[in-house]
Short mmCIF file of C-alpha atoms in Angstrom, two decimals:
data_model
loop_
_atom_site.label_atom_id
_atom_site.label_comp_id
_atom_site.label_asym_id
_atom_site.label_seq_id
_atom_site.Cartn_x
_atom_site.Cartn_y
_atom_site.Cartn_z
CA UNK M 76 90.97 127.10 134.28
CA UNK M 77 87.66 125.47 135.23
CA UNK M 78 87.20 123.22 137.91
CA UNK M 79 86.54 120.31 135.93
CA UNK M 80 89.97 119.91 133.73
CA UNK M 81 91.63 121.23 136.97
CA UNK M 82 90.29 118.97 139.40
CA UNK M 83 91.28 116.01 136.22
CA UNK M 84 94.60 117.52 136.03
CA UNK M 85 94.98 117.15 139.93
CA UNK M 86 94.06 113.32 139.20
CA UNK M 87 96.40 112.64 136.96
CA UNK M 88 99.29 113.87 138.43
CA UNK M 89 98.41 112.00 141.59
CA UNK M 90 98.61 108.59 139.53
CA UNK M 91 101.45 106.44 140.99
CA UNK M 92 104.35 106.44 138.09
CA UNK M 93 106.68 103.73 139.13
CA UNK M 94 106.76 101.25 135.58
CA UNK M 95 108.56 101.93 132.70
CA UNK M 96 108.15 104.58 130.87
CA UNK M 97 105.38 102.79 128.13
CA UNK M 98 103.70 101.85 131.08
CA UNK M 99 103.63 105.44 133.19
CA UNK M 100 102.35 106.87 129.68
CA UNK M 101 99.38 104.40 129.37
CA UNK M 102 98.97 105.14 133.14
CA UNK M 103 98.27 109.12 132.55
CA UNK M 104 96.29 108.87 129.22
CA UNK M 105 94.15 106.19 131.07
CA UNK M 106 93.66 108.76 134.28
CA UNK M 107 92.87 111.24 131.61
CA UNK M 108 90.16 109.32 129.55
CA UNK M 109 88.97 108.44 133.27
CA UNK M 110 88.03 111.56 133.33
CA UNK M 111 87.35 112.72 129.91
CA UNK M 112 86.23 110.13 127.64
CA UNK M 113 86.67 110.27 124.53
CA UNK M 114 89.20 112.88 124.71
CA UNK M 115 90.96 112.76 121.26
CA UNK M 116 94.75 113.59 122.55
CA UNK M 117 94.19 111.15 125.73
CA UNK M 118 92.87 108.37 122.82
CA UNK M 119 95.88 109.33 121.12
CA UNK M 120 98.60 109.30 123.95
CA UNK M 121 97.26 105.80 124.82
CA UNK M 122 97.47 104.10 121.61
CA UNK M 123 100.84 105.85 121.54
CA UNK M 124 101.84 104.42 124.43
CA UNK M 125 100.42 101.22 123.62
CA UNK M 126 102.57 101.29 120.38
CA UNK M 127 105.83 101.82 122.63
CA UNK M 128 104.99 99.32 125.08
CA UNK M 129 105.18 96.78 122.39
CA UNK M 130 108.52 97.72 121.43
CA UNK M 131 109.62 97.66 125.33
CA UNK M 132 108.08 93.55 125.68
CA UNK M 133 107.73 92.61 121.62
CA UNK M 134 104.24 91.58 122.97
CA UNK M 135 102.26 91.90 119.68
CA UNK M 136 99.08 92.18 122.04
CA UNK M 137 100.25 95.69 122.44
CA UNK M 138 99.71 96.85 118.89
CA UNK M 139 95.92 95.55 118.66
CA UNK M 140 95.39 97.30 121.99
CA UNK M 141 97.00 100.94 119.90
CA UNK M 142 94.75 99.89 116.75
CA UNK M 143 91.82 99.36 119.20
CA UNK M 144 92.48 102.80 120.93
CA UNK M 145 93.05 104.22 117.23
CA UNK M 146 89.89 102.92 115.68
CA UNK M 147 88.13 105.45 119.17
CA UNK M 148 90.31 108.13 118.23
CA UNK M 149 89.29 108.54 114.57
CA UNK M 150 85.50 107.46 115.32
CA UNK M 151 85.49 110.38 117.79
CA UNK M 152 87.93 112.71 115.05
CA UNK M 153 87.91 111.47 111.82
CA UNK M 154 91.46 111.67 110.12
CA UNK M 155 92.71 113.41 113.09
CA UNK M 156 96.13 114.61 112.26
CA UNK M 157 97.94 113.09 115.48
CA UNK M 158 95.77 109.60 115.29
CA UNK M 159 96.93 109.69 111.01
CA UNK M 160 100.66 109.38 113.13
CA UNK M 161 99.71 106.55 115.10
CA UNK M 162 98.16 104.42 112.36
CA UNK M 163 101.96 105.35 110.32
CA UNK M 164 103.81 103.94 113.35
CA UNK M 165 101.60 100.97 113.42
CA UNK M 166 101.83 100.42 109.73
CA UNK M 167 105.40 100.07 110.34
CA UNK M 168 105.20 98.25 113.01
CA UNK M 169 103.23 95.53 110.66
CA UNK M 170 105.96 96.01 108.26
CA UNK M 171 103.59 97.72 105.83
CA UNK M 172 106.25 99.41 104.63
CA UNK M 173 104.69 100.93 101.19
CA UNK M 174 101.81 101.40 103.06
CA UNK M 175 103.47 103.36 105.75
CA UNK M 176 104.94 105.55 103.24
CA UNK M 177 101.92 106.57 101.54
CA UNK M 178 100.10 107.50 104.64
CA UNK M 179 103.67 109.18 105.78
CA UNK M 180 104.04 111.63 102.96
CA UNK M 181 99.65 111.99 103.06
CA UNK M 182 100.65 113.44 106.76
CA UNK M 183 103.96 115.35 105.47
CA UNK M 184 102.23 117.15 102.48
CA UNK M 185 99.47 118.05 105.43
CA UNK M 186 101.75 119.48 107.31
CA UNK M 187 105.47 119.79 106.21
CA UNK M 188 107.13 120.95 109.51
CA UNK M 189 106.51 118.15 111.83
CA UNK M 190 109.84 116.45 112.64
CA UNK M 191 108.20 112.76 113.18
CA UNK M 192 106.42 112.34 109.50
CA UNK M 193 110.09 112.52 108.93
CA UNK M 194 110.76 110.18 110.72
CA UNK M 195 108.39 107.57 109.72
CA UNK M 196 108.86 108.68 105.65
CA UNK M 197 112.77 107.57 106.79
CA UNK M 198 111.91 104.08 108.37
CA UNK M 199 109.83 103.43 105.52
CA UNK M 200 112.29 104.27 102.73
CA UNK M 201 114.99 102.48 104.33
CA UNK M 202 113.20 99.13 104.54
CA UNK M 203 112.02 99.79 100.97
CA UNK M 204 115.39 100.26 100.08
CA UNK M 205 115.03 104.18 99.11
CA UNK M 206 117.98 105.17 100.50
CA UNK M 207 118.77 108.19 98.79
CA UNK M 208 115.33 109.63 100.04
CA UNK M 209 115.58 108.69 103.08
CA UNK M 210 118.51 110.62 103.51
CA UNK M 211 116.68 113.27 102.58
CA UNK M 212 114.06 112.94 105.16
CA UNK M 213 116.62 112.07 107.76
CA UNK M 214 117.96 115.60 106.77
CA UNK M 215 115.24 117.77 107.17
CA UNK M 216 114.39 116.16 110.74
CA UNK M 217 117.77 117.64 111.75
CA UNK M 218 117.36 120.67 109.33
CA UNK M 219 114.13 121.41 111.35
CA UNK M 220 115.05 120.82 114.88
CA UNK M 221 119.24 120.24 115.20
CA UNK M 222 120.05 117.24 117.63
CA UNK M 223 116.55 115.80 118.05
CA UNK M 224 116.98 112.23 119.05
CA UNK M 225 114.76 110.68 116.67
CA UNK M 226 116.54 112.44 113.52
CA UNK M 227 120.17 111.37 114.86
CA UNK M 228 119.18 108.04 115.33
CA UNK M 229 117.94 107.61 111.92
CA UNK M 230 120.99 109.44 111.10
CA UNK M 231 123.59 106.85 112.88
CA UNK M 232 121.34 103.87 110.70
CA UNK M 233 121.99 105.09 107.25
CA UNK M 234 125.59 105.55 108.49
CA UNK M 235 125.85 102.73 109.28
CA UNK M 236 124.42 101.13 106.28
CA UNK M 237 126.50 103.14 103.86
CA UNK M 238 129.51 101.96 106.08
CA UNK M 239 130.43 105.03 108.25
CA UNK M 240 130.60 102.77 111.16
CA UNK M 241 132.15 105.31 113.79
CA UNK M 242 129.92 108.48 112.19
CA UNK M 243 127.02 105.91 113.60
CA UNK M 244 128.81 105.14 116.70
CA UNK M 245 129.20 109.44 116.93
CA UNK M 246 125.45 109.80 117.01
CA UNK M 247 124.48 107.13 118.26
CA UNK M 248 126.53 108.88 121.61
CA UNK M 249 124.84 111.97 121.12
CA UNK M 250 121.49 110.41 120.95
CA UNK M 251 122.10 109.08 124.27
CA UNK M 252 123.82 111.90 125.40
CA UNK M 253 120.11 113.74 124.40
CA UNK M 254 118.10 111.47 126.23
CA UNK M 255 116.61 112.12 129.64
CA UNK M 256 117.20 109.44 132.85
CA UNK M 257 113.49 108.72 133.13
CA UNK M 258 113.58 107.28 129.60
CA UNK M 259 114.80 104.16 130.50
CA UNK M 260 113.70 102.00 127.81
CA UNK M 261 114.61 104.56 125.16
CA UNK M 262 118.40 104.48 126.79
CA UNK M 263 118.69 100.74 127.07
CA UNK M 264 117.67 100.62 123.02
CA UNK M 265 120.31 102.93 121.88
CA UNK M 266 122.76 100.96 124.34
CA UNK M 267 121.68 98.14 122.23
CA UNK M 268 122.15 99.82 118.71
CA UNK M 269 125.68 100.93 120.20
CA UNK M 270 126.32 97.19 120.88
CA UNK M 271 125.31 96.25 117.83
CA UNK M 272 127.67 98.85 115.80
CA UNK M 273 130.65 97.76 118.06
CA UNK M 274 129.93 94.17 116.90
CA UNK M 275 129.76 94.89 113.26
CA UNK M 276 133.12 97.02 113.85
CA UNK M 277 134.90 93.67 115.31
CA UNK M 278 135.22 95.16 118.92
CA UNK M 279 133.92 92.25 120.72
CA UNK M 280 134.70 93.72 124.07
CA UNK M 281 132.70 97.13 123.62
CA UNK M 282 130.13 94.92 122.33
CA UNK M 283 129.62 93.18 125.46
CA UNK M 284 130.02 96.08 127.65
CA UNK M 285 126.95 98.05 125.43
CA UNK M 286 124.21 94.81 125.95
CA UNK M 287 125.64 94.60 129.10
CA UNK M 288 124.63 98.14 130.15
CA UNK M 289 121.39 98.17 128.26
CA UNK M 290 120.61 95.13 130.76
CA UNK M 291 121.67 96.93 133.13
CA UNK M 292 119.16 100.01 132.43
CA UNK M 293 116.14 97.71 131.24
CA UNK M 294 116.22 94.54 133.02
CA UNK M 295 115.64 91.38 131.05
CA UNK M 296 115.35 93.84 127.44
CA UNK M 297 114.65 91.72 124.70
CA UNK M 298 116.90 93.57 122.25
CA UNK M 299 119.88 93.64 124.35
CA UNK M 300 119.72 89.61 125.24
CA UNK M 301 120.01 89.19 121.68
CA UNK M 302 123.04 91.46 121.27
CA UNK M 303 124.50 89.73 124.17
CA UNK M 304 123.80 86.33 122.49
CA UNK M 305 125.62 87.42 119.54
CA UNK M 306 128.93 88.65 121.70
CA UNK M 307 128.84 85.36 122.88
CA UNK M 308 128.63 83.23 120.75
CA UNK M 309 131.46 84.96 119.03
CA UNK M 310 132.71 84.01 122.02
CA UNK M 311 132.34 80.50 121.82
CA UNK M 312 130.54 80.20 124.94
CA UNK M 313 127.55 79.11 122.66
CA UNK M 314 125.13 77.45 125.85
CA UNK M 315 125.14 81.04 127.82
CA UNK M 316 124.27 82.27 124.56
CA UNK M 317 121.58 79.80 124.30
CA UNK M 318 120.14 80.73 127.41
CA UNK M 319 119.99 84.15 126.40
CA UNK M 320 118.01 83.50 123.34
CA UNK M 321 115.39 80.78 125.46
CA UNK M 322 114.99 83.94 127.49
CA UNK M 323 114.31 86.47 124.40
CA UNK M 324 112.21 83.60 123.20
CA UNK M 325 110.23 82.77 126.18
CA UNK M 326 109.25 86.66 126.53
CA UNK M 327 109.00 87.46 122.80
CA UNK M 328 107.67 84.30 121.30
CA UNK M 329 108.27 85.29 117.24
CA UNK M 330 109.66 82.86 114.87
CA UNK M 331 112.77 85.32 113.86
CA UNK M 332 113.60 84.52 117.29
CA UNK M 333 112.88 81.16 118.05
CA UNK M 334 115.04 80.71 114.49
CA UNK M 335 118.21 82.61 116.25
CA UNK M 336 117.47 80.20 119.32
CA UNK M 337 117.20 77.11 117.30
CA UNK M 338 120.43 78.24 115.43
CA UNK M 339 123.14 78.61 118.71
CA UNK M 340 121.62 75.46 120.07
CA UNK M 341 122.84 73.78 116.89
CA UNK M 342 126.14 75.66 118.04
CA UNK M 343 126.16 74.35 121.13
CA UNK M 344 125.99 71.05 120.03
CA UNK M 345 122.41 70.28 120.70
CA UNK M 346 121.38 68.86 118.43
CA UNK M 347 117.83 66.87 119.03
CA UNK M 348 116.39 70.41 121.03
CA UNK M 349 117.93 72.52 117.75
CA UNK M 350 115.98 69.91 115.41
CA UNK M 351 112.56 70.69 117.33
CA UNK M 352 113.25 74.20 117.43
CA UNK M 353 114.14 74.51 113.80
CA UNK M 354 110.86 72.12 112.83
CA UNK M 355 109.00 74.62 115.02
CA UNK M 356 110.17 77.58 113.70
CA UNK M 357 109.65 75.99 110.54
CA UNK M 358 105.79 76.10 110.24
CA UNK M 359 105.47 79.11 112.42
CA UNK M 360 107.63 81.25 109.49
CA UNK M 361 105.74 79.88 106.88
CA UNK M 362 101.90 80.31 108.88
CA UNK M 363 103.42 84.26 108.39
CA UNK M 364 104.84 84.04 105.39
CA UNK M 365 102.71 85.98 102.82
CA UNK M 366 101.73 88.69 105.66
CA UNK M 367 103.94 92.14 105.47
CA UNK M 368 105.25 91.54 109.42
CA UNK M 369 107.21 88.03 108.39
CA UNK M 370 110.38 86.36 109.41
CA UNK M 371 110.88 85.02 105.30
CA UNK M 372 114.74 86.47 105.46
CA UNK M 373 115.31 83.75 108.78
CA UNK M 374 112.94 80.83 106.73
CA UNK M 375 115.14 81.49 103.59
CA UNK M 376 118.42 81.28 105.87
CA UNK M 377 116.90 78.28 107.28
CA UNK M 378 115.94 76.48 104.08
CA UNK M 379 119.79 77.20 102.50
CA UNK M 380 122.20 76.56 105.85
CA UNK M 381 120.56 73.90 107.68
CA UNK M 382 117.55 72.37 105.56
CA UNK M 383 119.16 71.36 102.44
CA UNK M 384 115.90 72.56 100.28
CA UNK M 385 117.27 75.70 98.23
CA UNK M 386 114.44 75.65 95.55
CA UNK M 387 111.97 76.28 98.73
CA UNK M 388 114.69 79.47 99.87
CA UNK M 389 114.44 80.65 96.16
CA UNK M 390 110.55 80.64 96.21
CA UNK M 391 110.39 82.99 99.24
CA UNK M 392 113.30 85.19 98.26
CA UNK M 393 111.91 86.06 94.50
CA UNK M 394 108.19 86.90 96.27
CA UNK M 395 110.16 89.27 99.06
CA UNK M 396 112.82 90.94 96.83
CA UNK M 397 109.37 91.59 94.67
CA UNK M 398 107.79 93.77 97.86
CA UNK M 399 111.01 95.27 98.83
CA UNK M 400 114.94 96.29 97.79
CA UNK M 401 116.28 96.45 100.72
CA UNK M 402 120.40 95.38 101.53
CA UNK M 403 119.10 92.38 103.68
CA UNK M 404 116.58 91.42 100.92
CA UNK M 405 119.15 91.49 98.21
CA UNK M 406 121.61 89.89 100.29
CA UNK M 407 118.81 87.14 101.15
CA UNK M 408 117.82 87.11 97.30
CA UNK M 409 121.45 86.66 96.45
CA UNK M 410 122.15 83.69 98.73
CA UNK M 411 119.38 81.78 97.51
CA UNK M 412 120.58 82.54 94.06
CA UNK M 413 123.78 80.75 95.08
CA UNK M 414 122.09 77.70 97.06
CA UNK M 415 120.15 76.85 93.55
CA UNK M 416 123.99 77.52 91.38
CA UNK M 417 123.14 80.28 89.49
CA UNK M 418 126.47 82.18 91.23
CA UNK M 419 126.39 85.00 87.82
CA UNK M 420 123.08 86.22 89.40
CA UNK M 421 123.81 85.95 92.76
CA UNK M 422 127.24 87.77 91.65
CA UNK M 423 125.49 90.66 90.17
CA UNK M 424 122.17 90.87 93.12
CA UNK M 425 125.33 90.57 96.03
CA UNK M 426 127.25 93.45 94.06
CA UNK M 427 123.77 95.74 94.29
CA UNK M 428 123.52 94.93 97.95
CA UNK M 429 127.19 95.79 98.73
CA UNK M 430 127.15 99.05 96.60
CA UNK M 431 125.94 101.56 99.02
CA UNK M 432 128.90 100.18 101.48
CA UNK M 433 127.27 98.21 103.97
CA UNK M 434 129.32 96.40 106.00
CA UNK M 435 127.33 93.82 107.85
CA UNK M 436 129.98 90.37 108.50
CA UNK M 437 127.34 88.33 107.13
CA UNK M 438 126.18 89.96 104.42
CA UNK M 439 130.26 90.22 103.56
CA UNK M 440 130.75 86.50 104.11
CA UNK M 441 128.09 85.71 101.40
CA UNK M 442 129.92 88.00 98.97
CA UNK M 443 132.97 86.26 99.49
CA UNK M 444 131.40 82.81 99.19
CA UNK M 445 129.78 83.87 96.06
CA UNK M 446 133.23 85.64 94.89
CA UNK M 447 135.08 81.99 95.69
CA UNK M 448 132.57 80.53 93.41
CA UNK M 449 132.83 81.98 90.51
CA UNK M 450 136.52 81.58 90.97
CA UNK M 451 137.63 84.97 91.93
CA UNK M 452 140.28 84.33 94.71
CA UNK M 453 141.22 88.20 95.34
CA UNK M 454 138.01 89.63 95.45
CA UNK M 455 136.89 86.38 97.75
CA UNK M 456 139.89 87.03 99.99
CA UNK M 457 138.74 90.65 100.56
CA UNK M 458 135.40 90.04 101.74
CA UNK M 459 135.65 87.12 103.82
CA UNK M 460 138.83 88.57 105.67
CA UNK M 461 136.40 92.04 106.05
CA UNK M 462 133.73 89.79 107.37
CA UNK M 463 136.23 87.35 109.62
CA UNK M 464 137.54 90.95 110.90
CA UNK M 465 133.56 91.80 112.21
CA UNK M 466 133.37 88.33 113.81
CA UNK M 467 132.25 86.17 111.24
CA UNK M 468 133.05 82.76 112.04
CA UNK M 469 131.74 80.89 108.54
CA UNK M 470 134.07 83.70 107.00
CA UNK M 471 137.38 82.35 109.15
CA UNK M 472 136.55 79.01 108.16
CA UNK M 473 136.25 79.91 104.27
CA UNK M 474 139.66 81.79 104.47
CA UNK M 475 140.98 79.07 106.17
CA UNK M 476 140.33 76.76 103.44
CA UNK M 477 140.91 79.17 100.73
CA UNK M 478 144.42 79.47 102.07
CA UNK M 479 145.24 75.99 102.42
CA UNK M 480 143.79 75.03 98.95
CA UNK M 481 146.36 77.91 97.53
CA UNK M 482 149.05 76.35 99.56
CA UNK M 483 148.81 72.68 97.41
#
């Protein structure tokens, strides 16, 4: 070994690791670029770790930081393989989904064997709403190297899409079970996504204990204040809920969740601070609204449930179900349908949502709204009791109604 790379080996192993793990990984490619500038893989580990410090704060400032350190990367090496990755896991981080794809299967057709292409060619189908082929990619990440966390946490989603709810939960374990102490970010996420399928799976009380724990791991985690917000306020104990989402809000200031904020202070019975939250998330959404990373499935929500102005939801839903087929799109596309009375479209569009077997409460509620309006009683009565069962609370309330109107 020659003294040089030694003696920079030496330096970066003396380099004080005590953040989280985004941050440690920033620390060593920055000791190593110290010493070797320019150094493709250091450029590369840095905007990589730049990348998954913005997923650790939501701090968008993160990403131009990775595109900055990309932009070095391919100057010094253009269409370097590894830097191609980056620029895929930024693409989705934009929500440039189609894009994301293309440069995903550029990279996979390059090289077929590498487990994260796979990865990324799955994210990007599944918010396309290419489900069948992202099973497929899911599969070969776990054909190629059994148990890797990445591939069984992709696995658990689709699960849990197509409504294997305790297959997901099953993975989702093992993933964890998979992933080293030191990653403590990583292990407070999938205690989140474990939260999350406990919620959609009505246990309220697993729910809690999940967000709980990821809080636990990753102090003050963005994604698990939000889970906890949503245990409870199925809790009715809408102001600590509140407070959670001021907090997610204060540290990740993005309209999707200043509209969640602005939404459980309405619950709480707020209502002036709810009005100036909503009016604020208002021109925030739209300011984003024809850009690829949006928040049009909250400013659709927004303009049906608490806005009165369907013709506005409408608008946005037909230009987003146009760039991608996703459940949550149709769902949102579907709901607007409804809001503006066209309930035989919305019944078909809610139908193509449900079909793969999703089972997300409010995605079920809005079927069995939509069901109760075109005067279908049974099929509304199954869907709103699935949804009251997964804590949906406009779902009790629609039952409850149904049932006493049956009762006259």
């Amino acid at each position: 070994m020659n003294k040089t790379l030694f003696a920079s080996l030496a330096l970066i192993a003396t380099v004080a690791l005590a953040g989280t793990p985004a941050e440690n990984a920033i620390q060593k490619a920055q000791a190593g670029l110290a010493a070797h500038p320019n150094h493709v893989p250091y450029l590369n580990s840095l905007a990589m770790a730049y990348a998954r410090r913005a997923r650790e704060t939501s701090d968008v400032a993160y990403y131009a930081k990775a595109e900055e350190t990309l932009k070095q990367s391919l100057a010094a090496a253009p269409a370097n393989f590894e830097a191609v990755k980056v620029e895929a896991w930024l693409q989705l981080g934009r929500h440039e989904f189609a894009k994301a794809l293309e440069t995903a299967t550029r990279l996979n057709k390059q090289m077929p064997d590498d487990v994260t292409v796979y990865g990324y060619m799955v994210d990007a189908n599944v918010e396309l709403g290419n489900y069948p082929d992202a099973i497929k990619a899911a599969q070969w990440m776990l054909n190629l190297k059994p148990g890797n966390v990445a591939g069984l946490t992709r696995a658990a989603y689709l699960r849990e899409l197509h409504g294997r709810l305790p297959g997901a939960m099953e993975l989702m374990q093992s993933a964890y079970d998979s992933t080293p102490f030191s990653e403590s970010e990583d292990r407070a996420w999938l205690l989140t996504q474990m939260s999350h399928l406990s919620y959609v799976s009505g246990d309220l009380a697993k729910a809690e204990m999940y967000a709980t724990g990821a809080l636990g791991v990753f102090p003050n985690y963005h994604y698990a204040q939000a889970a906890l917000a949503r245990v409870r306020s199925a809790q009715n104990r809408h102001q600590e809920a509140a407070a959670l989402l001021q907090q997610r809000y204060a540290a990740a200031p993005h309209a999707e969740n200043q509209f969640a904020w602005a939404e459980e202070l309405a619950l709480a019975g707020r209502k002036d601070e709810a009005a100036k939250a909503f009016a604020e998330f208002e021109q925030k959404s739209l300011a984003e609204s024809m850009l690829g990373d949006n928040s049009n499935h909250e400013l659709i929500a927004y303009y049906i449930d608490h806005a009165n102005q369907p013709a506005k939801a409408l608008e946005i839903a037909k230009r987003e179900i146009a760039r991608r087929q996703d459940v949550f799109t149709r769902d949102c596309y579907a709901w607007a349908l409804a809001a503006n009375g066209e309930y035989e479209q919305a019944g078909i569009e809610i139908q193509k949502a449900l079909q793969i077997g999703v089972k997300d409460p409010k995605l079920l509620y809005h079927a069995g709204a939509i069901a109760h309006h075109l005067n279908r009683p049974d099929q509304a009565a199954l869907y709103l009791k699935d949804a009251a069962a997964r804590n949906s609370s406009e779902a009790a309330v629609l039952l409850r109604e149904q049932s006493q109107t049956a009762a006259r």
